[in-house]
PDB file of C-alpha atoms and ligand atoms in Angstrom:
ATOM      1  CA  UNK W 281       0.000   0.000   0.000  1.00 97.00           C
ATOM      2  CA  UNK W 282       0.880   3.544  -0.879  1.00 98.00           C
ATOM      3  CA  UNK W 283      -0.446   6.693   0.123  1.00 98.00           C
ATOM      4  CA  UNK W 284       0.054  10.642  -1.429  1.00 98.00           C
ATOM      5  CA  UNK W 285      -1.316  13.721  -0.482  1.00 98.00           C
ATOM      6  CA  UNK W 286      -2.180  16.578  -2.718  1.00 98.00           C
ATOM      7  CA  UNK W 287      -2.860  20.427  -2.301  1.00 98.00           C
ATOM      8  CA  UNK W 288      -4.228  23.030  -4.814  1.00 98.00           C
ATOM      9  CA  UNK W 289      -5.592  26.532  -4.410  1.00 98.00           C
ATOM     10  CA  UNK W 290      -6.914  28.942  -7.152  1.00 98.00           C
ATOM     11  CA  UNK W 291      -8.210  32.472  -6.921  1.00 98.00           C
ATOM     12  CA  UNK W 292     -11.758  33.429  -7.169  1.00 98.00           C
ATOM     13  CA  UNK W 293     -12.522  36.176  -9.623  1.00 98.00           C
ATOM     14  CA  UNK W 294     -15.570  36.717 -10.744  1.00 97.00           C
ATOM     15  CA  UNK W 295     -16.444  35.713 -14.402  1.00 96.00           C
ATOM     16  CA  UNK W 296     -15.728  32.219 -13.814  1.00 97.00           C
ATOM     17  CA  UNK W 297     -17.789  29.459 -12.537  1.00 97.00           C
ATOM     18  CA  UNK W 298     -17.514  27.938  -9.577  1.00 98.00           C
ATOM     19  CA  UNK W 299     -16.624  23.965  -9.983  1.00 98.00           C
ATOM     20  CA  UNK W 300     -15.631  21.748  -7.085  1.00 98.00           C
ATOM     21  CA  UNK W 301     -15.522  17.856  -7.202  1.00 98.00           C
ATOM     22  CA  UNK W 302     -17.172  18.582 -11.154  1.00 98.00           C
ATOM     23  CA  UNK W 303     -20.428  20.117  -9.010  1.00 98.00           C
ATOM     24  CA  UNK W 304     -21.071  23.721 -10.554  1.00 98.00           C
ATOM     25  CA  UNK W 305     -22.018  25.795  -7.625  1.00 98.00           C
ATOM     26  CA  UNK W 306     -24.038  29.505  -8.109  1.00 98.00           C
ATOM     27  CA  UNK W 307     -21.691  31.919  -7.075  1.00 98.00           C
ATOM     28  CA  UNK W 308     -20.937  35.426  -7.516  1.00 97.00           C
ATOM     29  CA  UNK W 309     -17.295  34.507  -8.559  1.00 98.00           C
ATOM     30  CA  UNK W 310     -15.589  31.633  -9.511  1.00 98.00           C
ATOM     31  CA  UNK W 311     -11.730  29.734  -9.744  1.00 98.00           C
ATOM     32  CA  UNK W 312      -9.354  31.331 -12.127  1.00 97.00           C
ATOM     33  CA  UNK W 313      -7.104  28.481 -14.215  1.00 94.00           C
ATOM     34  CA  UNK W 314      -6.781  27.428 -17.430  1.00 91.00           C
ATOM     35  CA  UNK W 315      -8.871  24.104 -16.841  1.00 92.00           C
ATOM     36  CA  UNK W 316     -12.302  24.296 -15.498  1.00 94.00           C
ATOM     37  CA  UNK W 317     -10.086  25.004 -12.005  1.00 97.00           C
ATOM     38  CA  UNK W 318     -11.411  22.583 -10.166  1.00 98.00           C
ATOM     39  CA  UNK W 319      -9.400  22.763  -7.032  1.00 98.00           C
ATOM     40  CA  UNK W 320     -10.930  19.775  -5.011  1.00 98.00           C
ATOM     41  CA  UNK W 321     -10.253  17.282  -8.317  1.00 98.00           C
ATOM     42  CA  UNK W 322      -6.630  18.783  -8.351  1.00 98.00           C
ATOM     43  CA  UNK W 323      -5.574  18.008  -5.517  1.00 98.00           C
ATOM     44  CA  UNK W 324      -7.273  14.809  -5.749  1.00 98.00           C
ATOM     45  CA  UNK W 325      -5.354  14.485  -8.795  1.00 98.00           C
ATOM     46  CA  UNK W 326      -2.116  14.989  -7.006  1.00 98.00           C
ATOM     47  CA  UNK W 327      -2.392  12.988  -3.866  1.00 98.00           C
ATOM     48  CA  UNK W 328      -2.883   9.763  -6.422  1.00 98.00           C
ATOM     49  CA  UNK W 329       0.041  10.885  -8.390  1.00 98.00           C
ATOM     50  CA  UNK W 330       1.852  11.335  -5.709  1.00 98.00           C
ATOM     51  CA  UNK W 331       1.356   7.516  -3.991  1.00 98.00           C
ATOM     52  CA  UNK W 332       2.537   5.994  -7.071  1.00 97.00           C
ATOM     53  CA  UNK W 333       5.435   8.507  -7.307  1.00 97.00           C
ATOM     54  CA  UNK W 334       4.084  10.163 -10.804  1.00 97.00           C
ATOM     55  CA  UNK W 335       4.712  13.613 -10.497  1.00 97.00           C
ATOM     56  CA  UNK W 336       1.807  15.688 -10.453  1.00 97.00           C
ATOM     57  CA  UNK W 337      -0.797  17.018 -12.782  1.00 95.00           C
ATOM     58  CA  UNK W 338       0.721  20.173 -13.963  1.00 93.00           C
ATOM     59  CA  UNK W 339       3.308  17.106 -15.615  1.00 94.00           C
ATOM     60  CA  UNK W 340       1.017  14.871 -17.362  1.00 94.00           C
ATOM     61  CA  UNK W 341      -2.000  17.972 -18.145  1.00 92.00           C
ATOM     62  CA  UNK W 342       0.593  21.385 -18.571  1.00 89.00           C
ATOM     63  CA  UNK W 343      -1.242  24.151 -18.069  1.00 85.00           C
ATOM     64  CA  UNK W 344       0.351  25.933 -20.949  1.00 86.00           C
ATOM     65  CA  UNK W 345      -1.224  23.400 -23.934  1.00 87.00           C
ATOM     66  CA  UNK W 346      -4.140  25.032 -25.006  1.00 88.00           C
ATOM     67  CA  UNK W 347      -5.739  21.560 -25.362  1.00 86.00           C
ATOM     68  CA  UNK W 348      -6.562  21.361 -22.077  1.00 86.00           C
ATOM     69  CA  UNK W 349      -8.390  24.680 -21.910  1.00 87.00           C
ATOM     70  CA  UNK W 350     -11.308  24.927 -20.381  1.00 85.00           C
ATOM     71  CA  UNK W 351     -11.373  21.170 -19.632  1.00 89.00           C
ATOM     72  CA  UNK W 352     -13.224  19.217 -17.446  1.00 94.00           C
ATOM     73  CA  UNK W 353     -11.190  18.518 -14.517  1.00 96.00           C
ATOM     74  CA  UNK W 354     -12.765  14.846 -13.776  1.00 97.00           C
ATOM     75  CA  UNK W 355     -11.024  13.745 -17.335  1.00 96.00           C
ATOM     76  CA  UNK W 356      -7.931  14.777 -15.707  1.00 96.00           C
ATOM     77  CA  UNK W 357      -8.575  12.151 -12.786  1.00 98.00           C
ATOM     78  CA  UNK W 358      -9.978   9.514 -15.415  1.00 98.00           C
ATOM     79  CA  UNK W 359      -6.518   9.668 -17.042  1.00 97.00           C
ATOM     80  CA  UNK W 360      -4.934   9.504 -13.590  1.00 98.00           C
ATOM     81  CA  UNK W 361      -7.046   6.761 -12.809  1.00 98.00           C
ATOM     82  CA  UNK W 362      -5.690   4.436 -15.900  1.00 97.00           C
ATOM     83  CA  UNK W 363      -2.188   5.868 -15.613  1.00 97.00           C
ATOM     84  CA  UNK W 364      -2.357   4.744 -12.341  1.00 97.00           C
ATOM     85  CA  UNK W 365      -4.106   0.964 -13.193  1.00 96.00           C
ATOM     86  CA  UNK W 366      -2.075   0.537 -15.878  1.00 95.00           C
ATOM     87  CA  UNK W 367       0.706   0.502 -13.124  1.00 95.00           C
ATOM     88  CA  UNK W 368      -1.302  -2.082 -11.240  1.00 96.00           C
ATOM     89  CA  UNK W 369      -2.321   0.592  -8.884  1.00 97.00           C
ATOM     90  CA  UNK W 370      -6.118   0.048  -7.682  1.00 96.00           C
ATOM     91  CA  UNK W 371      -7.488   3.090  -5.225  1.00 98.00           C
ATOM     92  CA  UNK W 372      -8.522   2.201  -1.495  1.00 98.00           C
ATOM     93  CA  UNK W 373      -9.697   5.376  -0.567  1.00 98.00           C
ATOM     94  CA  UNK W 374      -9.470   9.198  -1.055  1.00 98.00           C
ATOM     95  CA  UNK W 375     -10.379  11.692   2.216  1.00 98.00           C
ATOM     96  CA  UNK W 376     -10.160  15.528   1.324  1.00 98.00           C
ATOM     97  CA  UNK W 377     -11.166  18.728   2.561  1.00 98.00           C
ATOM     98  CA  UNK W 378     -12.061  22.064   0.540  1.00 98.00           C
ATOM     99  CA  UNK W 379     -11.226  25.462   2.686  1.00 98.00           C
ATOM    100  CA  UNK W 380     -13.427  28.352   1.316  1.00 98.00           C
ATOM    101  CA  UNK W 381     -14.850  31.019   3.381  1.00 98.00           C
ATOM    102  CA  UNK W 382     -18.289  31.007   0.926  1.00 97.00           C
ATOM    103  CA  UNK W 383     -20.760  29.695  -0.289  1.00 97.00           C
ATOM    104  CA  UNK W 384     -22.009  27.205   1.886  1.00 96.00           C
ATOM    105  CA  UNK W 385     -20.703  23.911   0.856  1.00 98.00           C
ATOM    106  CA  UNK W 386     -22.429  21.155   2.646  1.00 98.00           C
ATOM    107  CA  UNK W 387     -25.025  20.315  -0.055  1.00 98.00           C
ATOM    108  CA  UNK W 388     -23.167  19.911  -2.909  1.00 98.00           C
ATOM    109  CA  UNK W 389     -20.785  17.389  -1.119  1.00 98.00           C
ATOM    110  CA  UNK W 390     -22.790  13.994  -1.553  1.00 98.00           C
ATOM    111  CA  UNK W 391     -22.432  14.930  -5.522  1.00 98.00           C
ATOM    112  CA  UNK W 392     -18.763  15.915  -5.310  1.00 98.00           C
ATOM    113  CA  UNK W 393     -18.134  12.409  -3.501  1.00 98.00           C
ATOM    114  CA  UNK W 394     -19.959  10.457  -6.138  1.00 98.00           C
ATOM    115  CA  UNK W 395     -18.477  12.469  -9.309  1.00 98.00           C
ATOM    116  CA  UNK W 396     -15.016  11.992  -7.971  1.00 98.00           C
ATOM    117  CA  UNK W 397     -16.117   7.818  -7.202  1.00 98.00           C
ATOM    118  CA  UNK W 398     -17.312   7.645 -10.699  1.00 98.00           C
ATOM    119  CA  UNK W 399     -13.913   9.250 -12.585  1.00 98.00           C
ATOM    120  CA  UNK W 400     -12.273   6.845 -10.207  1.00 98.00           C
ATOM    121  CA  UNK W 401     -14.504   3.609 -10.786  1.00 98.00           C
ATOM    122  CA  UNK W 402     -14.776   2.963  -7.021  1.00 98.00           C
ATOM    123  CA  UNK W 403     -17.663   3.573  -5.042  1.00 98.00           C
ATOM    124  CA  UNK W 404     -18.507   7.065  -3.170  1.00 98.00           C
ATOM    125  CA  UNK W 405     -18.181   5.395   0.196  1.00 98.00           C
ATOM    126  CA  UNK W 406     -14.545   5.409  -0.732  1.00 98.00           C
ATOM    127  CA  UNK W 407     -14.498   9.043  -1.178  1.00 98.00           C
ATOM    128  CA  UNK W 408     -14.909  11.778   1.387  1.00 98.00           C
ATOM    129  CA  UNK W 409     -15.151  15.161   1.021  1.00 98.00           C
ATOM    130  CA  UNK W 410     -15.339  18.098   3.674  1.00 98.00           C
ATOM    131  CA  UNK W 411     -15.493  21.759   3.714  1.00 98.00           C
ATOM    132  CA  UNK W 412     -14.477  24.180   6.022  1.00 98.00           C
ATOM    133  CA  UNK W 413     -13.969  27.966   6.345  1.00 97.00           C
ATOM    134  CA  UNK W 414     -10.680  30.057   7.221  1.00 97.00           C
ATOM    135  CA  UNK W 415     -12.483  31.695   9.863  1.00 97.00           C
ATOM    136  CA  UNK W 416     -12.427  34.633   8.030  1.00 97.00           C
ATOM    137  CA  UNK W 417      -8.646  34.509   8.087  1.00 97.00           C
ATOM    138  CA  UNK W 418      -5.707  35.459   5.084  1.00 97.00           C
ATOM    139  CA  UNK W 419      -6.449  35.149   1.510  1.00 98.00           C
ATOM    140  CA  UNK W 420      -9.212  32.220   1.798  1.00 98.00           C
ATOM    141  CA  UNK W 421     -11.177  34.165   4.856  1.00 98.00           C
ATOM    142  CA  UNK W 422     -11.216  37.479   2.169  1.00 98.00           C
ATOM    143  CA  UNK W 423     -12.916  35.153  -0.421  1.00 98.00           C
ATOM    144  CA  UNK W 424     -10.083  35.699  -2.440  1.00 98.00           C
ATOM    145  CA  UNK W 425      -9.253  32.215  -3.210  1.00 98.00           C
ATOM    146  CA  UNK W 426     -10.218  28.250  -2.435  1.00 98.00           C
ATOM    147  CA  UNK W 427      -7.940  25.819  -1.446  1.00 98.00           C
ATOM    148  CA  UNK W 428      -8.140  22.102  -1.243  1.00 98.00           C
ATOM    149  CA  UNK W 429      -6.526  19.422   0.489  1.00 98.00           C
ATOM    150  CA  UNK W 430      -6.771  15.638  -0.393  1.00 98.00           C
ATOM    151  CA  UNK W 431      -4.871  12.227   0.776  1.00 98.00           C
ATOM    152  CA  UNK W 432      -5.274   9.078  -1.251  1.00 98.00           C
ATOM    153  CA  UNK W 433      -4.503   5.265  -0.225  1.00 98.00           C
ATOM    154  CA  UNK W 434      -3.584   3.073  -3.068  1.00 98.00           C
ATOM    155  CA  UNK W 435      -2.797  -0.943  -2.943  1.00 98.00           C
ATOM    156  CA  UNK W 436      -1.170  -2.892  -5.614  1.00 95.00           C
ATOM    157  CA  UNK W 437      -3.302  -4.722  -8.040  1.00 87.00           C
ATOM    158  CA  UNK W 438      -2.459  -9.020  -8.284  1.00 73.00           C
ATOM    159  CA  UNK W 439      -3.401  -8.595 -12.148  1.00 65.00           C
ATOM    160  CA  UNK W 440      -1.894  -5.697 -14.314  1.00 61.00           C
ATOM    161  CA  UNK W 441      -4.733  -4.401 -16.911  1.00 66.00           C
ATOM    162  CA  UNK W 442      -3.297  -3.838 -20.472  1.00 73.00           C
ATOM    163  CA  UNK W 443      -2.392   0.111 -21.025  1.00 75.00           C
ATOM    164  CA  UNK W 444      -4.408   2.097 -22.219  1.00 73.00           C
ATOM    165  CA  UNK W 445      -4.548   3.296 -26.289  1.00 70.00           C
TER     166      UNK W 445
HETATM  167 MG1   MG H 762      -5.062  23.573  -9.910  1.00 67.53          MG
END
């Protein structure tokens, strides 16, 4: 068994929507990035990357290729997912936690839990997601950006699956 952690945080502007966990939330502003921004699946992203010692996602999905403009963050962790397989990697579990002062996260997290679960073929009781607040505190408690945290448990597969095309 192997386990990573990852950590992303984007600004919020406004202009942009808000995506976490591939939920789009109402908002006055959203996260600034070249991708859909998607904090929570980036650092999801990176704590899997980092268990199987991969780098991280700015190395497979550069943020300077205009291909991945505007994409949608859960095909980053669907590529992540195979990389991963392909490896023999198979994911036990992912915990994370999203730190924004607003909006109010708590319904949207069931959805987050089960969009992340799908990308990653497991089921969302394998998947939690929390939110807190910076108590009003630095750049998050200004609503000036979101971060996210996330730590991922991975166990080594007895069959490889073939890689994919
Ligand atoms: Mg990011």
């Amino acid at each position: 068994m192997r386990i990573g952690q990852g950590y992303d945080i984007h600004r919020l502007v406004p202009g942009r929507k808000l995506i976490l966990g591939g939920v789009e939330i109402a908002h006055p502003t959203g996260l600034l990035g070249h991708s859909d921004a998607d904090a929570l699946v980036h650092a999801v992203c990176d704590a899997l990357l980092g268990a199987a010692a991969q780098g991280d996602i700015g190395k497979h999905f550069p943020d300077n290729d205009p291909c991945w403009r505007g994409t949608c963050s859960l095909y980053f962790l669907r590529r992540i997912r195979d990389l991963l397989a392909s490896a023999g990697w198979e994911v036990v579990n992912v915990d994370s936690t999203i730190l924004a002062e607003k909006p109010r996260l708590a319904p949207f997290l069931l959805s987050m839990r089960e969009n992340i679960a799908s990308a990653l073929q497991i089921s969302p009781d394998q998947v939690s997601v929390k939110a807190g607040t910076n108590e009003k505190m630095d750049a998050i408690g200004r609503e000036e950006a979101i971060a996210c945290q996330a730590i991922a448990l991975v166990r080594k597969r007895q069959r490889i699956e073939p890689q994919p095309l």
